Amino acid sequence: MKSLYRLLPLLSHQQFTSGQALADELQVTRPTVSNWVAELVAQGVDVYSVKGRGYRLAEPVSLLDRERILSLLSGEVTRRLSVLDIRTDVDSTNAWVLAQPPAPGRWSVCTADYQHQGRGRRGRAWQSPPASSVMVSAAVRESLTGDALYAASLVVGVAVVRAIRQITTLSVALKWPNDIYYEGRKLGGVLCELQGNPLDQPVLVVGIGLNVNAAPPGLDRDIACLRDLSGRFIDRNDLLAALLNELHSALARLTQPAGLADFLREWSEYDCLWNRSVTLVQGSGQETVVARGIDAQGQLIVDDESGQRRTVNGGEVSVLW
């Protein structure tokens, strides 16, 4: 754990705490406390600093609480957990669980208040202020078909929509292949990775990142957080537990004969690209097409400018709109 994150649980949004009291508690110097506060502010935490009074959070933060999370998980999820690691900070939750591969039928889960090397699709950086977002990865080994593994990010997207609706009642949408949106503003995304042979029960790593009580600063796109959209502060523990519960339900359904088809039909209900003119980006080339939903394998169906219909997959292209 990086030392400065020991400071965050000691800061209150209701009253000031003196720099000396914080220094004594952490067994550091007052200048060290001042430097740590400045670093937290640089990372997006809003801290009031008043000479003679000390420091106070401008708004509350929702810190991760292992016992609360466990109390909210379904019995099916808790029985599958081989590891539930609640970290103050981590380089990457996906990388952490990849290093802790579970046995068949078991899960390794890692979540953190801050992620130093958060990334989205194609390695793009995605960093949120500490204790403001949900960043969780689950490494699972389930008996899934190759088609289900291929479409995993779409299936997980449906689970994310259900969890958000459960906690906030917001009707969010999905952007192919792995983004979560609300009225044109990005809320987060899903990153799935495979370790092992797809024909031999590989490890599927499901990474989910959602802007909960704040959004990452400095991004050149329209973004949003659930707090602003719902009008209320959200306990990240509640949302995290809902995500894991819905993920378990989704994977359980995928093992049924018609499970993938059912999910892809539901995914289509949330499709925010339907009938939109979008730009496909592949390497240095770009092409304007009209999105026409997804096929039975989860590939994007498009009509190009000549009227020809074809499919593309998420490994080939990025979609801009």
Short mmCIF file of C-alpha atoms in Angstrom, two decimals:
data_model
loop_
_atom_site.label_atom_id
_atom_site.label_comp_id
_atom_site.label_asym_id
_atom_site.label_seq_id
_atom_site.Cartn_x
_atom_site.Cartn_y
_atom_site.Cartn_z
CA MET A 1 0.00 0.00 0.00
CA LYS A 2 1.29 3.42 -0.90
CA SER A 3 1.72 5.35 2.34
CA LEU A 4 -0.44 8.35 1.49
CA TYR A 5 -3.59 6.22 1.22
CA ARG A 6 -3.38 5.55 4.95
CA LEU A 7 -4.44 9.18 5.31
CA LEU A 8 -7.78 8.91 3.51
CA PRO A 9 -9.70 6.89 6.16
CA LEU A 10 -8.64 9.44 8.80
CA LEU A 11 -10.13 12.42 7.01
CA SER A 12 -13.73 13.41 7.82
CA HIS A 13 -16.17 15.41 5.72
CA GLN A 14 -17.99 16.58 8.87
CA GLN A 15 -15.18 18.14 10.88
CA PHE A 16 -11.60 19.33 10.57
CA THR A 17 -8.71 17.22 11.86
CA SER A 18 -5.44 18.95 12.68
CA GLY A 19 -2.30 18.15 10.78
CA GLN A 20 -0.58 17.30 14.04
CA ALA A 21 -3.29 14.81 15.04
CA LEU A 22 -3.00 13.14 11.65
CA ALA A 23 0.79 13.08 11.89
CA ASP A 24 0.64 11.53 15.35
CA GLU A 25 -1.81 8.86 14.22
CA LEU A 26 0.26 7.96 11.17
CA GLN A 27 3.61 8.41 12.93
CA VAL A 28 4.92 10.83 10.32
CA THR A 29 5.76 14.54 10.29
CA ARG A 30 3.29 17.34 9.68
CA PRO A 31 5.05 18.29 6.40
CA THR A 32 4.56 14.69 5.28
CA VAL A 33 0.83 14.97 6.00
CA SER A 34 0.72 18.24 4.04
CA ASN A 35 2.48 16.59 1.08
CA TRP A 36 0.12 13.60 1.17
CA VAL A 37 -2.91 15.88 1.21
CA ALA A 38 -1.53 17.75 -1.79
CA GLU A 39 -1.04 14.47 -3.62
CA LEU A 40 -4.58 13.33 -2.85
CA VAL A 41 -5.89 16.65 -4.16
CA ALA A 42 -3.84 16.19 -7.34
CA GLN A 43 -5.50 12.79 -7.79
CA GLY A 44 -8.97 14.32 -7.56
CA VAL A 45 -9.89 14.15 -3.85
CA ASP A 46 -11.40 17.49 -2.76
CA VAL A 47 -9.84 18.41 0.60
CA TYR A 48 -10.35 21.69 2.49
CA SER A 49 -7.21 22.97 4.20
CA VAL A 50 -7.64 25.77 6.77
CA LYS A 51 -4.73 27.16 8.75
CA GLY A 52 -5.21 26.57 12.45
CA ARG A 53 -7.98 24.02 11.90
CA GLY A 54 -6.46 21.32 9.71
CA TYR A 55 -8.07 19.28 6.96
CA ARG A 56 -11.58 18.19 6.01
CA LEU A 57 -13.02 16.35 3.06
CA ALA A 58 -15.31 18.52 0.95
CA GLU A 59 -17.56 15.50 0.37
CA PRO A 60 -17.89 12.05 1.96
CA VAL A 61 -16.03 9.10 0.50
CA SER A 62 -17.20 5.50 0.39
CA LEU A 63 -14.31 3.29 1.47
CA LEU A 64 -14.42 -0.42 0.77
CA ASP A 65 -15.52 -2.55 3.72
CA ARG A 66 -14.80 -6.28 3.49
CA GLU A 67 -17.35 -7.34 6.09
CA ARG A 68 -20.12 -5.28 4.53
CA ILE A 69 -19.36 -6.65 1.07
CA LEU A 70 -19.42 -10.24 2.34
CA SER A 71 -22.72 -9.63 4.13
CA LEU A 72 -24.30 -8.49 0.84
CA LEU A 73 -23.04 -11.31 -1.37
CA SER A 74 -25.29 -14.24 -2.17
CA GLY A 75 -24.48 -17.62 -0.68
CA GLU A 76 -23.63 -18.93 -4.14
CA VAL A 77 -20.98 -16.25 -4.63
CA THR A 78 -19.41 -16.63 -1.19
CA ARG A 79 -19.15 -20.40 -1.65
CA ARG A 80 -17.24 -19.90 -4.90
CA LEU A 81 -14.76 -17.37 -3.52
CA SER A 82 -11.25 -18.68 -3.09
CA VAL A 83 -9.90 -15.12 -2.70
CA LEU A 84 -11.62 -11.80 -2.00
CA ASP A 85 -8.86 -9.22 -1.78
CA ILE A 86 -9.91 -5.73 -0.70
CA ARG A 87 -7.00 -3.40 -1.31
CA THR A 88 -6.38 0.26 -0.59
CA ASP A 89 -4.47 0.58 -3.85
CA VAL A 90 -3.22 -1.75 -6.55
CA ASP A 91 -1.47 -1.44 -9.90
CA SER A 92 -4.19 -3.37 -11.77
CA THR A 93 -7.00 -5.54 -10.42
CA ASN A 94 -6.98 -7.60 -13.64
CA ALA A 95 -3.24 -8.26 -13.33
CA TRP A 96 -3.67 -9.18 -9.65
CA VAL A 97 -6.29 -11.87 -10.26
CA LEU A 98 -4.41 -13.20 -13.29
CA ALA A 99 -1.58 -13.93 -10.85
CA GLN A 100 -4.07 -15.76 -8.55
CA PRO A 101 -5.76 -18.22 -10.95
CA PRO A 102 -8.60 -20.11 -9.25
CA ALA A 103 -9.38 -23.81 -9.32
CA PRO A 104 -12.29 -24.97 -11.52
CA GLY A 105 -15.59 -23.65 -10.20
CA ARG A 106 -13.92 -21.10 -7.93
CA TRP A 107 -13.36 -17.33 -8.14
CA SER A 108 -10.49 -14.99 -7.31
CA VAL A 109 -11.70 -11.41 -6.80
CA CYS A 110 -9.72 -8.22 -6.31
CA THR A 111 -11.06 -4.71 -5.78
CA ALA A 112 -9.36 -1.50 -4.66
CA ASP A 113 -10.01 2.07 -3.59
CA TYR A 114 -7.42 3.25 -6.11
CA GLN A 115 -5.87 1.68 -9.18
CA HIS A 116 -2.54 3.04 -10.40
CA GLN A 117 -2.57 1.46 -13.85
CA GLY A 118 -6.25 1.20 -14.68
CA ARG A 119 -6.85 0.50 -18.34
CA GLY A 120 -9.66 -0.02 -20.74
CA ARG A 121 -9.89 -1.59 -24.14
CA ARG A 122 -6.74 -1.44 -26.30
CA GLY A 123 -4.70 -0.39 -23.26
CA ARG A 124 -6.23 3.07 -22.84
CA ALA A 125 -5.64 4.63 -19.42
CA TRP A 126 -8.63 4.99 -17.07
CA GLN A 127 -7.92 6.46 -13.65
CA SER A 128 -10.48 7.77 -11.18
CA PRO A 129 -9.98 9.74 -7.96
CA PRO A 130 -9.33 7.48 -4.94
CA ALA A 131 -12.42 5.90 -3.34
CA SER A 132 -14.73 7.28 -6.01
CA SER A 133 -15.32 4.37 -8.39
CA VAL A 134 -15.85 0.64 -8.47
CA MET A 135 -12.83 -1.20 -9.88
CA VAL A 136 -13.17 -4.94 -9.54
CA SER A 137 -11.80 -7.99 -11.32
CA ALA A 138 -12.95 -11.58 -10.98
CA ALA A 139 -10.97 -14.53 -12.32
CA VAL A 140 -13.36 -17.44 -12.82
CA ARG A 141 -13.16 -20.97 -14.22
CA GLU A 142 -16.57 -22.09 -15.46
CA SER A 143 -17.74 -24.62 -18.03
CA LEU A 144 -18.46 -22.14 -20.82
CA THR A 145 -18.55 -22.71 -24.57
CA GLY A 146 -16.16 -20.98 -26.92
CA ASP A 147 -19.02 -18.78 -28.18
CA ALA A 148 -19.87 -17.74 -24.60
CA LEU A 149 -16.23 -16.88 -23.89
CA TYR A 150 -16.05 -14.84 -27.10
CA ALA A 151 -19.14 -12.85 -26.12
CA ALA A 152 -18.17 -12.52 -22.44
CA SER A 153 -17.89 -8.72 -22.44
CA LEU A 154 -21.44 -8.42 -23.80
CA VAL A 155 -22.81 -10.85 -21.21
CA VAL A 156 -21.02 -9.01 -18.40
CA GLY A 157 -22.38 -5.73 -19.76
CA VAL A 158 -25.92 -7.02 -19.23
CA ALA A 159 -25.02 -8.00 -15.66
CA VAL A 160 -23.64 -4.49 -15.06
CA VAL A 161 -26.84 -2.88 -16.37
CA ARG A 162 -28.90 -5.04 -14.00
CA ALA A 163 -26.71 -4.17 -11.01
CA ILE A 164 -26.85 -0.43 -11.72
CA ARG A 165 -30.62 -0.55 -12.07
CA GLN A 166 -30.87 -2.44 -8.80
CA ILE A 167 -28.89 0.19 -6.87
CA THR A 168 -29.90 3.42 -8.67
CA THR A 169 -32.95 2.64 -10.88
CA LEU A 170 -31.11 4.38 -13.77
CA SER A 171 -31.81 2.94 -17.22
CA VAL A 172 -28.28 2.79 -18.59
CA ALA A 173 -27.26 1.61 -22.05
CA LEU A 174 -24.52 -0.48 -23.64
CA LYS A 175 -22.15 0.52 -26.43
CA TRP A 176 -20.65 -2.37 -28.36
CA PRO A 177 -18.50 -4.12 -27.42
CA ASN A 178 -17.85 -3.22 -23.78
CA ASP A 179 -18.86 0.28 -22.65
CA ILE A 180 -21.55 1.48 -20.23
CA TYR A 181 -23.35 4.71 -21.19
CA TYR A 182 -26.15 6.98 -20.09
CA GLU A 183 -27.61 9.40 -22.65
CA GLY A 184 -24.36 9.67 -24.57
CA ARG A 185 -22.08 9.94 -21.56
CA LYS A 186 -19.69 7.18 -20.59
CA LEU A 187 -20.04 5.63 -17.14
CA GLY A 188 -17.46 2.86 -17.42
CA GLY A 189 -16.60 -0.34 -19.16
CA VAL A 190 -15.81 -4.03 -19.11
CA LEU A 191 -12.46 -5.63 -19.90
CA CYS A 192 -12.36 -9.43 -20.33
CA GLU A 193 -9.19 -11.49 -20.76
CA LEU A 194 -8.55 -15.22 -21.19
CA GLN A 195 -5.69 -17.22 -19.73
CA GLY A 196 -5.34 -20.73 -21.14
CA ASN A 197 -6.85 -22.78 -23.95
CA PRO A 198 -10.47 -21.79 -24.75
CA LEU A 199 -11.23 -25.50 -25.24
CA ASP A 200 -9.98 -26.49 -21.80
CA GLN A 201 -11.86 -24.48 -19.15
CA PRO A 202 -9.55 -21.43 -19.23
CA VAL A 203 -9.42 -18.67 -16.66
CA LEU A 204 -11.77 -15.87 -17.65
CA VAL A 205 -10.87 -12.54 -16.09
CA VAL A 206 -13.74 -10.07 -15.90
CA GLY A 207 -12.70 -6.50 -15.13
CA ILE A 208 -15.36 -3.87 -14.42
CA GLY A 209 -14.77 -0.15 -13.93
CA LEU A 210 -17.61 2.25 -13.11
CA ASN A 211 -17.63 5.94 -12.24
CA VAL A 212 -19.67 6.00 -9.03
CA ASN A 213 -19.29 9.19 -6.97
CA ALA A 214 -16.85 10.99 -9.29
CA ALA A 215 -15.53 10.67 -12.82
CA PRO A 216 -11.92 10.58 -14.06
CA PRO A 217 -10.67 14.11 -14.75
CA GLY A 218 -9.04 15.28 -17.95
CA LEU A 219 -10.56 12.83 -20.45
CA ASP A 220 -11.40 14.14 -23.91
CA ARG A 221 -14.86 12.60 -24.00
CA ASP A 222 -18.26 13.07 -22.38
CA ILE A 223 -18.22 11.14 -19.13
CA ALA A 224 -20.55 10.90 -16.14
CA CYS A 225 -20.82 9.30 -12.71
CA LEU A 226 -23.75 7.54 -11.08
CA ARG A 227 -23.93 10.04 -8.22
CA ASP A 228 -24.56 12.99 -10.53
CA LEU A 229 -27.09 11.07 -12.61
CA SER A 230 -29.02 9.63 -9.68
CA GLY A 231 -28.77 12.73 -7.48
CA ARG A 232 -27.49 10.86 -4.43
CA PHE A 233 -24.27 9.59 -2.87
CA ILE A 234 -23.79 5.87 -3.53
CA ASP A 235 -22.21 3.31 -1.22
CA ARG A 236 -19.67 1.54 -3.41
CA ASN A 237 -19.93 -1.59 -1.26
CA ASP A 238 -23.61 -1.97 -2.20
CA LEU A 239 -22.85 -1.61 -5.91
CA LEU A 240 -19.84 -3.92 -5.78
CA ALA A 241 -21.83 -6.70 -4.12
CA ALA A 242 -24.65 -6.26 -6.64
CA LEU A 243 -22.15 -6.54 -9.51
CA LEU A 244 -20.69 -9.79 -8.19
CA ASN A 245 -24.13 -11.25 -7.52
CA GLU A 246 -25.33 -10.38 -11.03
CA LEU A 247 -22.10 -11.71 -12.54
CA HIS A 248 -22.69 -15.05 -10.84
CA SER A 249 -26.28 -15.16 -12.10
CA ALA A 250 -25.10 -14.36 -15.62
CA LEU A 251 -22.43 -17.07 -15.69
CA ALA A 252 -24.87 -19.60 -14.27
CA ARG A 253 -27.36 -18.81 -17.04
CA LEU A 254 -24.63 -19.10 -19.66
CA THR A 255 -24.20 -22.78 -18.87
CA GLN A 256 -27.79 -23.41 -19.98
CA PRO A 257 -28.44 -24.41 -23.63
CA ALA A 258 -30.13 -21.14 -24.62
CA GLY A 259 -28.23 -18.95 -22.16
CA LEU A 260 -26.06 -17.04 -24.63
CA ALA A 261 -28.94 -16.38 -27.04
CA ASP A 262 -31.06 -15.04 -24.17
CA PHE A 263 -28.30 -12.68 -23.11
CA LEU A 264 -27.66 -11.39 -26.61
CA ARG A 265 -31.36 -10.67 -27.03
CA GLU A 266 -31.36 -8.75 -23.75
CA TRP A 267 -28.17 -6.93 -24.75
CA SER A 268 -29.99 -5.67 -27.83
CA GLU A 269 -32.56 -3.96 -25.59
CA TYR A 270 -29.78 -1.75 -24.20
CA ASP A 271 -27.95 -1.15 -27.51
CA CYS A 272 -27.23 2.59 -27.78
CA LEU A 273 -25.69 2.27 -31.27
CA TRP A 274 -28.79 0.84 -32.97
CA ASN A 275 -29.38 2.59 -36.33
CA ARG A 276 -26.70 5.17 -35.59
CA SER A 277 -24.07 6.35 -38.03
CA VAL A 278 -20.73 5.43 -36.46
CA THR A 279 -17.07 5.38 -37.43
CA LEU A 280 -15.15 2.12 -37.52
CA VAL A 281 -11.45 2.58 -36.79
CA GLN A 282 -9.05 -0.17 -37.85
CA GLY A 283 -5.36 0.65 -37.71
CA SER A 284 -4.93 3.96 -39.50
CA GLY A 285 -8.10 3.54 -41.55
CA GLN A 286 -11.61 4.83 -40.81
CA GLU A 287 -14.98 4.03 -42.31
CA THR A 288 -18.47 5.43 -41.73
CA VAL A 289 -21.18 2.79 -41.33
CA VAL A 290 -24.63 2.36 -39.81
CA ALA A 291 -24.86 0.03 -36.80
CA ARG A 292 -27.58 -2.64 -37.11
CA GLY A 293 -27.29 -4.56 -33.85
CA ILE A 294 -25.40 -7.78 -33.16
CA ASP A 295 -25.50 -11.29 -34.56
CA ALA A 296 -25.80 -14.63 -32.77
CA GLN A 297 -22.07 -14.58 -31.92
CA GLY A 298 -22.10 -11.02 -30.55
CA GLN A 299 -20.43 -9.46 -33.59
CA LEU A 300 -21.52 -5.98 -34.66
CA ILE A 301 -23.68 -5.87 -37.78
CA VAL A 302 -23.08 -2.82 -40.00
CA ASP A 303 -24.24 -1.41 -43.32
CA ASP A 304 -21.44 0.37 -45.18
CA GLU A 305 -21.80 3.37 -47.47
CA SER A 306 -22.43 1.14 -50.50
CA GLY A 307 -25.29 -0.58 -48.69
CA GLN A 308 -23.40 -3.84 -48.13
CA ARG A 309 -24.10 -5.55 -44.81
CA ARG A 310 -21.34 -7.33 -42.91
CA THR A 311 -20.17 -8.13 -39.38
CA VAL A 312 -17.12 -6.97 -37.46
CA ASN A 313 -15.68 -8.20 -34.18
CA GLY A 314 -14.26 -6.34 -31.22
CA GLY A 315 -10.73 -7.56 -31.86
CA GLU A 316 -10.72 -5.91 -35.28
CA VAL A 317 -12.03 -2.39 -34.76
CA SER A 318 -12.95 0.42 -32.43
CA VAL A 319 -16.26 2.27 -32.78
CA LEU A 320 -16.57 6.05 -32.54
CA TRP A 321 -19.83 7.99 -32.59
#
